[in-house]
Tab-separated table of N, CA and C in Angstrom:
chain	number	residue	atom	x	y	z
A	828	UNK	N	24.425	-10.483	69.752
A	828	UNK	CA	23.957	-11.137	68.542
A	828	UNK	C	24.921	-10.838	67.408
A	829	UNK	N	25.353	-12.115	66.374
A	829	UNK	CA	25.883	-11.560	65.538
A	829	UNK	C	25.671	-10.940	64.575
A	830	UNK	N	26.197	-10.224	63.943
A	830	UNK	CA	25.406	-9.333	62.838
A	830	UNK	C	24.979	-10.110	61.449
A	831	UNK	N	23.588	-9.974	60.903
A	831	UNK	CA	23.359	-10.433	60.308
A	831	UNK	C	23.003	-9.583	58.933
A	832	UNK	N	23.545	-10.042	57.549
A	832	UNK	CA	23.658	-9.763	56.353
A	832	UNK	C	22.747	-10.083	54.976
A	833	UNK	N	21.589	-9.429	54.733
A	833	UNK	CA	21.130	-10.030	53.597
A	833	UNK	C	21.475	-9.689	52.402
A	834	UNK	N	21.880	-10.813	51.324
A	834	UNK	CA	21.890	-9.915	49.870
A	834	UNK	C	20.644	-10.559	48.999
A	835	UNK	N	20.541	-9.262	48.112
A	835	UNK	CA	19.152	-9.945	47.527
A	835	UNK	C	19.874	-10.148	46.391
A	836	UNK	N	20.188	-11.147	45.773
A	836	UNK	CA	20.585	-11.516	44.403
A	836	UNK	C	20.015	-10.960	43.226
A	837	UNK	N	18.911	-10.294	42.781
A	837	UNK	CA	18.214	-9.998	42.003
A	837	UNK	C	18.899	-8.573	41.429
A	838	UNK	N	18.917	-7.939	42.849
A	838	UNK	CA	18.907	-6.499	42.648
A	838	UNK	C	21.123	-5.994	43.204
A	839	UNK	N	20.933	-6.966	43.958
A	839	UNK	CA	22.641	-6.971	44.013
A	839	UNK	C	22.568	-6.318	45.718
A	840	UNK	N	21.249	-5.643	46.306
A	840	UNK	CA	21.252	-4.963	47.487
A	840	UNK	C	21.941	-5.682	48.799
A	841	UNK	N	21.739	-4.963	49.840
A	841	UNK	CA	22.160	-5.818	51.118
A	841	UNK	C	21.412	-5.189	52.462
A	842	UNK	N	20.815	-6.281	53.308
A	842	UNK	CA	20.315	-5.904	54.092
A	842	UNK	C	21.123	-5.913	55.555
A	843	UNK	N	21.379	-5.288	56.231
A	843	UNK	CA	22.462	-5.545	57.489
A	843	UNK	C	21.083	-5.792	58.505
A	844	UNK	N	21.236	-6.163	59.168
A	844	UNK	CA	20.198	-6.233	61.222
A	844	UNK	C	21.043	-4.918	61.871
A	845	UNK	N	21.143	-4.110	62.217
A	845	UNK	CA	21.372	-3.645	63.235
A	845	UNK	C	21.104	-4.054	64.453
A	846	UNK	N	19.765	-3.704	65.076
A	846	UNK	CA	19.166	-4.177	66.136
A	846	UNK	C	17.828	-5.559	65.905
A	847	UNK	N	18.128	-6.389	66.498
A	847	UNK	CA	16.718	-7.222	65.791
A	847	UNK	C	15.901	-7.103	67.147
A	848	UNK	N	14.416	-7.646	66.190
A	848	UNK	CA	13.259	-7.760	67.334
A	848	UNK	C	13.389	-8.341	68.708
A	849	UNK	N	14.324	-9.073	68.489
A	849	UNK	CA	14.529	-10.174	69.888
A	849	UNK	C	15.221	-9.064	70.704
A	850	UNK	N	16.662	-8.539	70.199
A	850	UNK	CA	17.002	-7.467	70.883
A	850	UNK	C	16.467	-6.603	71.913
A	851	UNK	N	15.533	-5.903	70.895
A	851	UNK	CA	15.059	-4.952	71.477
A	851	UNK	C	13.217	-5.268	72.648
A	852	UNK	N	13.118	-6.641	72.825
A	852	UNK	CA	12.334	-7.073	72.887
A	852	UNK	C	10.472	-6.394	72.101
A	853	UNK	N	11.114	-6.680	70.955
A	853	UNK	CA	9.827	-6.028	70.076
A	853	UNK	C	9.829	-4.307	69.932
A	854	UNK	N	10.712	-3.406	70.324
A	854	UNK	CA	10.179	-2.211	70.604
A	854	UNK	C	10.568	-1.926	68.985
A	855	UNK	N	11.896	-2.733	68.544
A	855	UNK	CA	12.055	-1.514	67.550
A	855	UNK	C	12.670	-2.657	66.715
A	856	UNK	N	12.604	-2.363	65.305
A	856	UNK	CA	13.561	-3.382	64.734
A	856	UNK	C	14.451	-1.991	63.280
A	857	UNK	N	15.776	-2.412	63.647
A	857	UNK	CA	16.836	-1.510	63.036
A	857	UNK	C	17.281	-2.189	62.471
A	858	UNK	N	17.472	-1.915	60.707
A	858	UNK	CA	18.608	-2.610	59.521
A	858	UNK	C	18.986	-0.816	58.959
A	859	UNK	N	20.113	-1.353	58.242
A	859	UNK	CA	20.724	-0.312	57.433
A	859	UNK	C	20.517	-1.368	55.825
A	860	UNK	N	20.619	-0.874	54.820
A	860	UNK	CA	19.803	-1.367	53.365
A	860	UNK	C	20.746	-0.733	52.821
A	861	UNK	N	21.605	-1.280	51.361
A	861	UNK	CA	22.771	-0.841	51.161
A	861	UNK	C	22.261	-0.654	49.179
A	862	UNK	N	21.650	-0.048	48.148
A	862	UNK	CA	21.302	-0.091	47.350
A	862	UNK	C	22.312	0.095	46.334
A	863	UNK	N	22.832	-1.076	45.529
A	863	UNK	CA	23.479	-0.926	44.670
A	863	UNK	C	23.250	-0.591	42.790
A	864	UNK	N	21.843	-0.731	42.978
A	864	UNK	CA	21.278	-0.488	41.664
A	864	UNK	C	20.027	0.083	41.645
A	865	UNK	N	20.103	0.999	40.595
A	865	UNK	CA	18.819	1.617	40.290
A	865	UNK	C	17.296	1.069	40.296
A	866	UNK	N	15.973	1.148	40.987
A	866	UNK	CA	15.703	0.443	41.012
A	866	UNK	C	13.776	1.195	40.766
A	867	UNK	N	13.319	0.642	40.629
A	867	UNK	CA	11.944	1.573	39.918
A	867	UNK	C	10.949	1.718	41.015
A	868	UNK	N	10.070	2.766	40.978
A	868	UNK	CA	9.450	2.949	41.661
A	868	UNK	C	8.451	1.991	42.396
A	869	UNK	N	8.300	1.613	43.805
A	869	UNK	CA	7.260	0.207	43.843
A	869	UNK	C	6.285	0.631	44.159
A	870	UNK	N	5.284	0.002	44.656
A	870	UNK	CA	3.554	0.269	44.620
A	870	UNK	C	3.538	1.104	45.873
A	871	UNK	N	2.942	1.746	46.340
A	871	UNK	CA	2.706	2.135	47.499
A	871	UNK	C	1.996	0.823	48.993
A	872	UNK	N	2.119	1.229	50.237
A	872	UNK	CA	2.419	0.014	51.470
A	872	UNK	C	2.130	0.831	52.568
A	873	UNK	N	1.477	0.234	53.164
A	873	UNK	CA	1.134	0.439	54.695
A	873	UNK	C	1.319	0.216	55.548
A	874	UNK	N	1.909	0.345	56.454
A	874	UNK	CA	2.544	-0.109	57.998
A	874	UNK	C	1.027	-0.257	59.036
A	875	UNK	N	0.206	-0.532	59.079
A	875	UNK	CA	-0.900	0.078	59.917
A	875	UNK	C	-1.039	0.312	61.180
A	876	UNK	N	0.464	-0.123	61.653
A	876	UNK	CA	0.680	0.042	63.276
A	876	UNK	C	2.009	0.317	63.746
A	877	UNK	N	2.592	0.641	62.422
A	877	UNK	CA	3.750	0.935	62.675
A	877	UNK	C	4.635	2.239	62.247
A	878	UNK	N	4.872	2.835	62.612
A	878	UNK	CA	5.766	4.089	62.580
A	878	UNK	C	7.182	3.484	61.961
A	879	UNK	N	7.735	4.167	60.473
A	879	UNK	CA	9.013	4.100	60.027
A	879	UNK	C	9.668	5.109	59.763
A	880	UNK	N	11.099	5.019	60.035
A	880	UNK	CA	11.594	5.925	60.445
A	880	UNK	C	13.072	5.779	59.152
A	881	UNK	N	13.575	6.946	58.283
A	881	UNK	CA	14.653	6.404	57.569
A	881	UNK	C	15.174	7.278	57.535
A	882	UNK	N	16.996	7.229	57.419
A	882	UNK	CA	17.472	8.157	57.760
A	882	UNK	C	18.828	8.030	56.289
A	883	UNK	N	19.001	8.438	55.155
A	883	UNK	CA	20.181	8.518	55.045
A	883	UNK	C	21.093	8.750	54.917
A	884	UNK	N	22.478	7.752	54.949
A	884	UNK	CA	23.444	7.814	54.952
A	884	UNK	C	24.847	8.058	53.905
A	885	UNK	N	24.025	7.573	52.895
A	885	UNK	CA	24.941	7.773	51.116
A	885	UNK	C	24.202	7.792	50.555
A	886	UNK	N	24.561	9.065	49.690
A	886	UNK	CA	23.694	9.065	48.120
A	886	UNK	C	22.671	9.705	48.355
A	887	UNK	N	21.445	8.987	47.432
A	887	UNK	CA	20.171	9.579	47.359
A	887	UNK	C	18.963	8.634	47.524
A	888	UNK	N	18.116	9.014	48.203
A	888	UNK	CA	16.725	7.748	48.496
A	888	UNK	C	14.961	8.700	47.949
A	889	UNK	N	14.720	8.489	47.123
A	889	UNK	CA	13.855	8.345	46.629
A	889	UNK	C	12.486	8.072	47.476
A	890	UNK	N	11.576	9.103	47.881
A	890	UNK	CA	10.292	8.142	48.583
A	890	UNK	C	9.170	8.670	48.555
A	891	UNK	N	8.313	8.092	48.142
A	891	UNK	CA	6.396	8.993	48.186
A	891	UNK	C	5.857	8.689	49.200
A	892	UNK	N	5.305	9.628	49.510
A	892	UNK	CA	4.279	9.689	51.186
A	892	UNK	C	3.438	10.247	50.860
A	893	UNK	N	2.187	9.360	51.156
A	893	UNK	CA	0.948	10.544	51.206
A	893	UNK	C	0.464	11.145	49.514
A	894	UNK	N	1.354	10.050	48.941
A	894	UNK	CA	1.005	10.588	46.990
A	894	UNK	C	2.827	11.816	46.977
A	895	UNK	N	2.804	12.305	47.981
A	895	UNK	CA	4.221	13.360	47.374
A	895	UNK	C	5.418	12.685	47.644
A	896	UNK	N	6.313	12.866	46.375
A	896	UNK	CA	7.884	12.641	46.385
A	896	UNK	C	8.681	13.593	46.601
A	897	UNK	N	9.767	12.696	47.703
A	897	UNK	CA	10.749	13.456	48.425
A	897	UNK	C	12.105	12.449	47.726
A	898	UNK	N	13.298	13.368	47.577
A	898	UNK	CA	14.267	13.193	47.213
A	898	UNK	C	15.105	13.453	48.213
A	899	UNK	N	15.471	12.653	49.098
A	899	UNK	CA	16.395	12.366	50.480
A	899	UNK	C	18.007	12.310	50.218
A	900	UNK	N	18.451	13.103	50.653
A	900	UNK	CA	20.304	13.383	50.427
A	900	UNK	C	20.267	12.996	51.596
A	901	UNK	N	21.984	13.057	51.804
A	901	UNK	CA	22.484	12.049	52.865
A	901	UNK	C	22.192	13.441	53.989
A	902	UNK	N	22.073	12.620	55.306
A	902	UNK	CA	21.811	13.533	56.326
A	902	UNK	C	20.167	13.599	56.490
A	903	UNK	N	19.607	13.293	55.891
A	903	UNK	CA	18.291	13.772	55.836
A	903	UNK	C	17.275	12.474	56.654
A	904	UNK	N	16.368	12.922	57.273
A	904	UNK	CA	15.600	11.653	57.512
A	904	UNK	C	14.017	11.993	57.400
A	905	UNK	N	13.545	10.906	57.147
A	905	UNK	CA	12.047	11.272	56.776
A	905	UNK	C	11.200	9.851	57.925
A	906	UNK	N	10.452	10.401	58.732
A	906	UNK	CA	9.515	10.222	59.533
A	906	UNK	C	8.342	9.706	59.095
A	907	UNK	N	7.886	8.587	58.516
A	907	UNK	CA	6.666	8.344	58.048
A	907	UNK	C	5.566	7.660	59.011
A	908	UNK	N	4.369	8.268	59.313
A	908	UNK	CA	3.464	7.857	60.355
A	908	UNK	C	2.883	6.060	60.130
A	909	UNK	N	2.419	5.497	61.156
A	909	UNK	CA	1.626	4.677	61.014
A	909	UNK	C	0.169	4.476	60.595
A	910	UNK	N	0.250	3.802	59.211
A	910	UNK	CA	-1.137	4.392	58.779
A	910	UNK	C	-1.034	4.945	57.206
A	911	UNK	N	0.454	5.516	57.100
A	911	UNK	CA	0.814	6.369	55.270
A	911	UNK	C	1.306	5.411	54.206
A	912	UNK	N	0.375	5.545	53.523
A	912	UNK	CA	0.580	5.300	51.912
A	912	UNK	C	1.804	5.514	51.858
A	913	UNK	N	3.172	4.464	51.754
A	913	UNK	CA	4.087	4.938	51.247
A	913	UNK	C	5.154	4.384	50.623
A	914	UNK	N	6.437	4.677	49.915
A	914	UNK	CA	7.246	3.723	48.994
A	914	UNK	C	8.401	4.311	49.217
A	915	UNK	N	9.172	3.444	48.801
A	915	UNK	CA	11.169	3.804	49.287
A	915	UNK	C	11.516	3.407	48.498
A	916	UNK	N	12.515	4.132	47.293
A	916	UNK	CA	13.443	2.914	46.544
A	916	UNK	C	14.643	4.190	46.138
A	917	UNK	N	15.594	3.313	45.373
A	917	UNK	CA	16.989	4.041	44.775
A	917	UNK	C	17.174	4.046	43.649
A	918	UNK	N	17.222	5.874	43.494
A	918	UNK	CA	17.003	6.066	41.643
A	918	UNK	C	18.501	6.738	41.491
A	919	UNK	N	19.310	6.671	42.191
A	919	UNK	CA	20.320	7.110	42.385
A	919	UNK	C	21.964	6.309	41.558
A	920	UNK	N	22.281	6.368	40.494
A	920	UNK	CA	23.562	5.768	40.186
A	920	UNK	C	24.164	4.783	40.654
A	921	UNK	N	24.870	6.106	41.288
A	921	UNK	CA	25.786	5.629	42.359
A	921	UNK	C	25.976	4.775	43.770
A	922	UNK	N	24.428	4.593	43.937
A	922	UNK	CA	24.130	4.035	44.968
A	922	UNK	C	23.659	4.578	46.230
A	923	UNK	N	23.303	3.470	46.984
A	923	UNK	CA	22.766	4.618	48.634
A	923	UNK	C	22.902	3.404	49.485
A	924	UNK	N	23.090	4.325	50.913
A	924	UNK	CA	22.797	3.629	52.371
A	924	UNK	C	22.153	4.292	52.829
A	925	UNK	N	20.964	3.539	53.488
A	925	UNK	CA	20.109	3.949	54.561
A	925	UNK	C	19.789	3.336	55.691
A	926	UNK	N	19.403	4.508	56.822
A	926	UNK	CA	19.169	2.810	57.962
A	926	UNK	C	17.878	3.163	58.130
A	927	UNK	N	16.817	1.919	58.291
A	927	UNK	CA	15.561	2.500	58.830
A	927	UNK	C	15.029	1.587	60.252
A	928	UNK	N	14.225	2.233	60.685
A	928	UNK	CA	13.692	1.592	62.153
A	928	UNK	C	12.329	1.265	62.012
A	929	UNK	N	11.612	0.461	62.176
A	929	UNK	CA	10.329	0.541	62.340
A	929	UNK	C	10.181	0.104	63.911
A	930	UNK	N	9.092	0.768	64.298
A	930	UNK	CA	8.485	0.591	65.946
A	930	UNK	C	6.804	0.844	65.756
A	931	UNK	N	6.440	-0.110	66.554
A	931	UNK	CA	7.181	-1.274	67.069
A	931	UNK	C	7.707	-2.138	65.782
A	932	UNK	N	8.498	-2.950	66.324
A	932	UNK	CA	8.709	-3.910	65.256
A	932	UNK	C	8.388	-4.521	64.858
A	933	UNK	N	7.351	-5.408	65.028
A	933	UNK	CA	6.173	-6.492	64.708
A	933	UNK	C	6.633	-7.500	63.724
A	934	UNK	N	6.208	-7.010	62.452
A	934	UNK	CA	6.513	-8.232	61.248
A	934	UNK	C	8.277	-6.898	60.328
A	935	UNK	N	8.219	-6.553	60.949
A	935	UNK	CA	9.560	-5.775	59.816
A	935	UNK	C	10.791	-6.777	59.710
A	936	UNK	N	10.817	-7.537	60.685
A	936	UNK	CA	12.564	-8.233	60.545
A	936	UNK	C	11.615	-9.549	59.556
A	937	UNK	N	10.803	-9.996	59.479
A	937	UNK	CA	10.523	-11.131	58.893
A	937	UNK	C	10.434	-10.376	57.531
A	938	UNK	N	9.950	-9.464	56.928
A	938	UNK	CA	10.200	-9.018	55.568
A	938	UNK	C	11.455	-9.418	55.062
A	939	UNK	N	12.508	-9.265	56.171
A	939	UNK	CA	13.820	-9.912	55.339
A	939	UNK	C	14.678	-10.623	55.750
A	940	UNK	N	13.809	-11.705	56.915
A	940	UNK	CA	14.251	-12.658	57.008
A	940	UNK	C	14.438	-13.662	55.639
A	941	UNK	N	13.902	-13.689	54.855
A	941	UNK	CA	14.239	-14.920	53.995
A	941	UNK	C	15.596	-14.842	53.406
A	942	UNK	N	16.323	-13.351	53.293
A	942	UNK	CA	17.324	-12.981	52.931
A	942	UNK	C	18.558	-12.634	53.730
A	943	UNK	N	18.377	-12.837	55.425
A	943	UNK	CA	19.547	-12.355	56.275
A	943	UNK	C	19.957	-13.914	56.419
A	944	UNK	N	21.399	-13.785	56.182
A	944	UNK	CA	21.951	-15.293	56.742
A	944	UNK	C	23.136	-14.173	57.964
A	945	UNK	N	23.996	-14.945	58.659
A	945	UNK	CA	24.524	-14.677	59.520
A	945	UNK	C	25.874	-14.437	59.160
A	946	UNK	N	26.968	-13.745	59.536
A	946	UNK	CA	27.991	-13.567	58.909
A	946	UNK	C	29.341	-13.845	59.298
């Protein structure tokens, strides 16, 4: 599959596919999320069947679980269950990369489908 690229115009971000749903036949769906601007805290979200998984790669990622905030440096990954109250964003300058997985994959690649074109 070729790799596919979203940018969100708003915020300047980019979404890559790593692995898509079809791929993996549903088990897992993998993007890396490339944050170029500071960006404010969002509401809290529920996966209710899904386990997410984020790991990153540059910079700093920002995320509440469960009501507590964690401040994620590169190297770090945070495990969030299926079922947790929780939020991701980049309060970071300079910017960040992260890759995250959700499993199964269910509806995660359609969150940003409206924004992956092909590259």
């Amino acid at each position: 599959m070729a790799t596919q690229v979203s940018n969100r115009p708003a915020t300047q971000d980019r979404v890559i596919v790593l692995k898509s749903a079809e791929e993996t036949a549903g088990e897992f769906f993998r993007c890396e999320y490339i944050a170029r601007v500071v960006s404010t805290a969002p509401r809290d979200h529920i996966h209710t069947h899904q386990e997410e998984r984020l790991e990153v790669v540059e910079g700093t990622v920002r995320c509440r679980v469960a009501g507590k905030e964690y401040v994620l440096e590169r190297g770090r990954v945070m495990v969030i269950p299926a079922g947790t109250p929780h939020a991701v964003w980049n309060d970071d300058q300079r910017g960040s990369r992260s890759i995250s997985e959700y499993r199964p994959a269910m509806n995660a690649q359609a969150m940003f489908r409206g924004y992956i074109v092909e590259r």
